[in-house]
Amino acid sequence: MSEDGPVETRAAACLLKRRFTARLLPQLRLLVEECAVREGLAEPRRGEFVLAVDEIAGNAVEHAGGSGRLVLRRVGDELECRISDSGPGFSETVIPELLPGLDGAHNGRGLWLARLVADRFAVRAGGGTPGARGAEVILAVRVRSEPTSPGRAPVR
């Protein structure tokens, strides 16, 4: 829920839709950064957002069958990224509360970082569909300025 109402009911503009594998992660990172620049997300938040998206996409490749799907949208004053996969799924309970390594955990740094830097973060097992495989990670950051190009078009 945000000041403008539930996120699911606000108008969204799709900026980027991509399926990805390990080979495509560097390109995906660049495309996400280009969209973030175009939407006016300033540094250092832009770098934090791109790093968090990259960590979650890398997790999809490493732990969920080698591929995933990314959808980047502008939802009100937020840049929202949804990364889904068809792996075994997981819940937010696997994300350590403390920086992994300090509490004895050796996994979860990417998820921990993404949750830390996001203004909104959620994990939905099965992408929110009961009985479905996989997971969907949703992370969003607020954009505090106007887009830099008025005629933005989605990248496909």
PDB file of C-alpha atoms in Angstrom:
ATOM      1  CA  MET A   1       0.000   0.000   0.000  1.00  0.00           C
ATOM      2  CA  SER A   2       1.268   3.484  -0.773  1.00  0.00           C
ATOM      3  CA  GLU A   3      -0.086   7.007  -0.355  1.00  0.00           C
ATOM      4  CA  ASP A   4      -1.701   6.707  -3.808  1.00  0.00           C
ATOM      5  CA  GLY A   5      -3.527   3.470  -2.984  1.00  0.00           C
ATOM      6  CA  PRO A   6      -2.655  -0.192  -3.380  1.00  0.00           C
ATOM      7  CA  VAL A   7       0.301  -0.710  -5.703  1.00  0.00           C
ATOM      8  CA  GLU A   8      -1.600  -3.365  -7.689  1.00  0.00           C
ATOM      9  CA  THR A   9      -4.293  -0.830  -8.694  1.00  0.00           C
ATOM     10  CA  ARG A  10      -2.068   2.097  -9.726  1.00  0.00           C
ATOM     11  CA  ALA A  11      -1.342   2.673 -13.409  1.00  0.00           C
ATOM     12  CA  ALA A  12       1.944   1.116 -14.505  1.00  0.00           C
ATOM     13  CA  ALA A  13       4.109   1.781 -17.539  1.00  0.00           C
ATOM     14  CA  CYS A  14       6.144  -1.195 -18.706  1.00  0.00           C
ATOM     15  CA  LEU A  15       9.747  -0.155 -19.351  1.00  0.00           C
ATOM     16  CA  LEU A  16      11.479  -3.491 -19.952  1.00  0.00           C
ATOM     17  CA  LYS A  17      10.512  -7.158 -20.341  1.00  0.00           C
ATOM     18  CA  ARG A  18      13.242  -9.754 -20.756  1.00  0.00           C
ATOM     19  CA  ARG A  19      13.885 -13.431 -20.304  1.00  0.00           C
ATOM     20  CA  PHE A  20      17.479 -13.993 -19.233  1.00  0.00           C
ATOM     21  CA  THR A  21      20.175 -16.583 -18.670  1.00  0.00           C
ATOM     22  CA  ALA A  22      23.661 -16.258 -17.180  1.00  0.00           C
ATOM     23  CA  ARG A  23      25.040 -15.178 -20.552  1.00  0.00           C
ATOM     24  CA  LEU A  24      22.563 -12.280 -20.717  1.00  0.00           C
ATOM     25  CA  LEU A  25      23.069 -10.909 -17.181  1.00  0.00           C
ATOM     26  CA  PRO A  26      25.581  -8.189 -18.193  1.00  0.00           C
ATOM     27  CA  GLN A  27      23.226  -6.937 -20.925  1.00  0.00           C
ATOM     28  CA  LEU A  28      20.272  -7.056 -18.538  1.00  0.00           C
ATOM     29  CA  ARG A  29      22.197  -4.962 -16.001  1.00  0.00           C
ATOM     30  CA  LEU A  30      22.900  -2.310 -18.657  1.00  0.00           C
ATOM     31  CA  LEU A  31      19.275  -2.231 -19.833  1.00  0.00           C
ATOM     32  CA  VAL A  32      17.987  -1.819 -16.272  1.00  0.00           C
ATOM     33  CA  GLU A  33      20.457   1.012 -15.685  1.00  0.00           C
ATOM     34  CA  GLU A  34      19.441   2.737 -18.948  1.00  0.00           C
ATOM     35  CA  CYS A  35      15.785   2.579 -17.932  1.00  0.00           C
ATOM     36  CA  ALA A  36      16.589   3.889 -14.451  1.00  0.00           C
ATOM     37  CA  VAL A  37      18.499   6.829 -15.951  1.00  0.00           C
ATOM     38  CA  ARG A  38      15.652   7.580 -18.355  1.00  0.00           C
ATOM     39  CA  GLU A  39      13.161   7.526 -15.475  1.00  0.00           C
ATOM     40  CA  GLY A  40      15.242   9.969 -13.444  1.00  0.00           C
ATOM     41  CA  LEU A  41      16.548   7.680 -10.705  1.00  0.00           C
ATOM     42  CA  ALA A  42      19.613   9.528  -9.425  1.00  0.00           C
ATOM     43  CA  GLU A  43      22.820   8.147  -7.954  1.00  0.00           C
ATOM     44  CA  PRO A  44      23.514   6.630  -5.520  1.00  0.00           C
ATOM     45  CA  ARG A  45      20.025   5.048  -5.507  1.00  0.00           C
ATOM     46  CA  ARG A  46      20.379   4.045  -9.160  1.00  0.00           C
ATOM     47  CA  GLY A  47      23.539   2.054  -8.486  1.00  0.00           C
ATOM     48  CA  GLU A  48      21.980   0.406  -5.440  1.00  0.00           C
ATOM     49  CA  PHE A  49      18.852  -0.526  -7.421  1.00  0.00           C
ATOM     50  CA  VAL A  50      20.819  -1.943 -10.363  1.00  0.00           C
ATOM     51  CA  LEU A  51      23.021  -3.957  -7.997  1.00  0.00           C
ATOM     52  CA  ALA A  52      19.968  -5.338  -6.153  1.00  0.00           C
ATOM     53  CA  VAL A  53      18.274  -6.313  -9.441  1.00  0.00           C
ATOM     54  CA  ASP A  54      21.485  -7.979 -10.619  1.00  0.00           C
ATOM     55  CA  GLU A  55      21.766  -9.963  -7.370  1.00  0.00           C
ATOM     56  CA  ILE A  56      18.199 -11.258  -7.642  1.00  0.00           C
ATOM     57  CA  ALA A  57      18.576 -12.105 -11.348  1.00  0.00           C
ATOM     58  CA  GLY A  58      21.842 -13.909 -10.573  1.00  0.00           C
ATOM     59  CA  ASN A  59      20.064 -15.904  -7.859  1.00  0.00           C
ATOM     60  CA  ALA A  60      17.399 -16.970 -10.362  1.00  0.00           C
ATOM     61  CA  VAL A  61      20.102 -18.248 -12.705  1.00  0.00           C
ATOM     62  CA  GLU A  62      22.146 -19.959  -9.983  1.00  0.00           C
ATOM     63  CA  HIS A  63      19.405 -21.468  -7.836  1.00  0.00           C
ATOM     64  CA  ALA A  64      16.348 -21.804 -10.063  1.00  0.00           C
ATOM     65  CA  GLY A  65      17.193 -23.605 -13.260  1.00  0.00           C
ATOM     66  CA  GLY A  66      19.482 -21.231 -15.124  1.00  0.00           C
ATOM     67  CA  SER A  67      16.995 -18.635 -16.339  1.00  0.00           C
ATOM     68  CA  GLY A  68      14.410 -16.114 -15.286  1.00  0.00           C
ATOM     69  CA  ARG A  69      12.131 -13.327 -16.416  1.00  0.00           C
ATOM     70  CA  LEU A  70      12.404  -9.632 -15.558  1.00  0.00           C
ATOM     71  CA  VAL A  71       9.680  -7.012 -15.835  1.00  0.00           C
ATOM     72  CA  LEU A  72      10.629  -3.414 -15.022  1.00  0.00           C
ATOM     73  CA  ARG A  73       7.782  -0.934 -14.636  1.00  0.00           C
ATOM     74  CA  ARG A  74       7.141   2.626 -13.566  1.00  0.00           C
ATOM     75  CA  VAL A  75       4.348   2.458 -10.997  1.00  0.00           C
ATOM     76  CA  GLY A  76       3.444   5.905  -9.735  1.00  0.00           C
ATOM     77  CA  ASP A  77       6.563   7.360  -8.126  1.00  0.00           C
ATOM     78  CA  GLU A  78       8.364   3.991  -8.057  1.00  0.00           C
ATOM     79  CA  LEU A  79      10.571   1.924 -10.323  1.00  0.00           C
ATOM     80  CA  GLU A  80       9.384  -1.630  -9.728  1.00  0.00           C
ATOM     81  CA  CYS A  81      11.249  -4.732 -10.829  1.00  0.00           C
ATOM     82  CA  ARG A  82       9.683  -8.199 -10.801  1.00  0.00           C
ATOM     83  CA  ILE A  83      12.002 -11.146 -11.290  1.00  0.00           C
ATOM     84  CA  SER A  84      10.438 -14.572 -11.600  1.00  0.00           C
ATOM     85  CA  ASP A  85      11.774 -18.068 -12.140  1.00  0.00           C
ATOM     86  CA  SER A  86      10.591 -21.668 -12.307  1.00  0.00           C
ATOM     87  CA  GLY A  87      12.845 -23.085  -9.598  1.00  0.00           C
ATOM     88  CA  PRO A  88      11.826 -24.743  -6.332  1.00  0.00           C
ATOM     89  CA  GLY A  89      10.625 -21.456  -4.816  1.00  0.00           C
ATOM     90  CA  PHE A  90      11.389 -19.890  -1.438  1.00  0.00           C
ATOM     91  CA  SER A  91       9.962 -17.419   1.037  1.00  0.00           C
ATOM     92  CA  GLU A  92      11.287 -14.292   2.727  1.00  0.00           C
ATOM     93  CA  THR A  93      12.050 -16.343   5.829  1.00  0.00           C
ATOM     94  CA  VAL A  94      15.283 -17.580   4.184  1.00  0.00           C
ATOM     95  CA  ILE A  95      16.672 -14.040   4.103  1.00  0.00           C
ATOM     96  CA  PRO A  96      18.974 -13.446   7.090  1.00  0.00           C
ATOM     97  CA  GLU A  97      18.172 -10.552   9.420  1.00  0.00           C
ATOM     98  CA  LEU A  98      21.867  -9.712   9.913  1.00  0.00           C
ATOM     99  CA  LEU A  99      24.487  -9.317   7.220  1.00  0.00           C
ATOM    100  CA  PRO A 100      25.219 -12.895   6.121  1.00  0.00           C
ATOM    101  CA  GLY A 101      28.541 -14.016   7.502  1.00  0.00           C
ATOM    102  CA  LEU A 102      28.091 -12.088  10.745  1.00  0.00           C
ATOM    103  CA  ASP A 103      25.429 -14.515  11.910  1.00  0.00           C
ATOM    104  CA  GLY A 104      27.089 -17.681  10.605  1.00  0.00           C
ATOM    105  CA  ALA A 105      25.026 -17.829   7.389  1.00  0.00           C
ATOM    106  CA  HIS A 106      26.962 -18.285   4.172  1.00  0.00           C
ATOM    107  CA  ASN A 107      24.078 -17.677   1.755  1.00  0.00           C
ATOM    108  CA  GLY A 108      21.541 -14.938   1.275  1.00  0.00           C
ATOM    109  CA  ARG A 109      23.759 -11.890   0.761  1.00  0.00           C
ATOM    110  CA  GLY A 110      22.050 -10.863  -2.486  1.00  0.00           C
ATOM    111  CA  LEU A 111      18.566 -11.202  -1.036  1.00  0.00           C
ATOM    112  CA  TRP A 112      19.649  -9.424   2.136  1.00  0.00           C
ATOM    113  CA  LEU A 113      21.128  -6.557   0.108  1.00  0.00           C
ATOM    114  CA  ALA A 114      18.066  -6.255  -2.149  1.00  0.00           C
ATOM    115  CA  ARG A 115      15.716  -6.097   0.833  1.00  0.00           C
ATOM    116  CA  LEU A 116      17.978  -3.527   2.493  1.00  0.00           C
ATOM    117  CA  VAL A 117      18.102  -1.090  -0.448  1.00  0.00           C
ATOM    118  CA  ALA A 118      14.508  -1.453  -1.677  1.00  0.00           C
ATOM    119  CA  ASP A 119      11.748   0.866  -0.549  1.00  0.00           C
ATOM    120  CA  ARG A 120       9.350  -2.023  -1.186  1.00  0.00           C
ATOM    121  CA  PHE A 121      10.332  -5.700  -1.244  1.00  0.00           C
ATOM    122  CA  ALA A 122       8.337  -8.929  -1.411  1.00  0.00           C
ATOM    123  CA  VAL A 123       8.824 -12.582  -2.264  1.00  0.00           C
ATOM    124  CA  ARG A 124       5.916 -14.587  -3.626  1.00  0.00           C
ATOM    125  CA  ALA A 125       6.279 -18.340  -3.876  1.00  0.00           C
ATOM    126  CA  GLY A 126       4.973 -19.618  -7.197  1.00  0.00           C
ATOM    127  CA  GLY A 127       4.731 -16.034  -8.418  1.00  0.00           C
ATOM    128  CA  GLY A 128       1.619 -15.647  -6.275  1.00  0.00           C
ATOM    129  CA  THR A 129      -0.183 -18.598  -7.901  1.00  0.00           C
ATOM    130  CA  PRO A 130      -1.100 -21.342  -5.400  1.00  0.00           C
ATOM    131  CA  GLY A 131       0.583 -24.657  -6.210  1.00  0.00           C
ATOM    132  CA  ALA A 132       2.858 -23.156  -8.886  1.00  0.00           C
ATOM    133  CA  ARG A 133       6.623 -23.685  -8.922  1.00  0.00           C
ATOM    134  CA  GLY A 134       9.140 -20.886  -8.745  1.00  0.00           C
ATOM    135  CA  ALA A 135       9.252 -17.564  -7.020  1.00  0.00           C
ATOM    136  CA  GLU A 136       8.752 -13.929  -7.828  1.00  0.00           C
ATOM    137  CA  VAL A 137      10.828 -11.255  -6.139  1.00  0.00           C
ATOM    138  CA  ILE A 138       9.440  -7.733  -6.291  1.00  0.00           C
ATOM    139  CA  LEU A 139      11.644  -4.788  -5.435  1.00  0.00           C
ATOM    140  CA  ALA A 140      10.882  -1.132  -5.897  1.00  0.00           C
ATOM    141  CA  VAL A 141      12.544   2.187  -5.215  1.00  0.00           C
ATOM    142  CA  ARG A 142      11.010   5.637  -5.204  1.00  0.00           C
ATOM    143  CA  VAL A 143      12.036   8.014  -7.965  1.00  0.00           C
ATOM    144  CA  ARG A 144      12.225  11.549  -6.680  1.00  0.00           C
ATOM    145  CA  SER A 145      12.513  13.442  -9.956  1.00  0.00           C
ATOM    146  CA  GLU A 146      10.791  13.578 -13.316  1.00  0.00           C
ATOM    147  CA  PRO A 147      11.789  11.301 -16.222  1.00  0.00           C
ATOM    148  CA  THR A 148      14.585  12.714 -18.371  1.00  0.00           C
ATOM    149  CA  SER A 149      12.893  11.938 -21.691  1.00  0.00           C
ATOM    150  CA  PRO A 150       9.190  12.677 -22.207  1.00  0.00           C
ATOM    151  CA  GLY A 151       8.670  10.197 -25.056  1.00  0.00           C
ATOM    152  CA  ARG A 152       9.906   7.068 -23.313  1.00  0.00           C
ATOM    153  CA  ALA A 153       9.085   3.765 -24.929  1.00  0.00           C
ATOM    154  CA  PRO A 154       9.377   0.292 -23.443  1.00  0.00           C
ATOM    155  CA  VAL A 155      12.471  -1.723 -24.272  1.00  0.00           C
ATOM    156  CA  ARG A 156      11.535  -5.241 -25.430  1.00  0.00           C
TER     157      ARG A 156
END
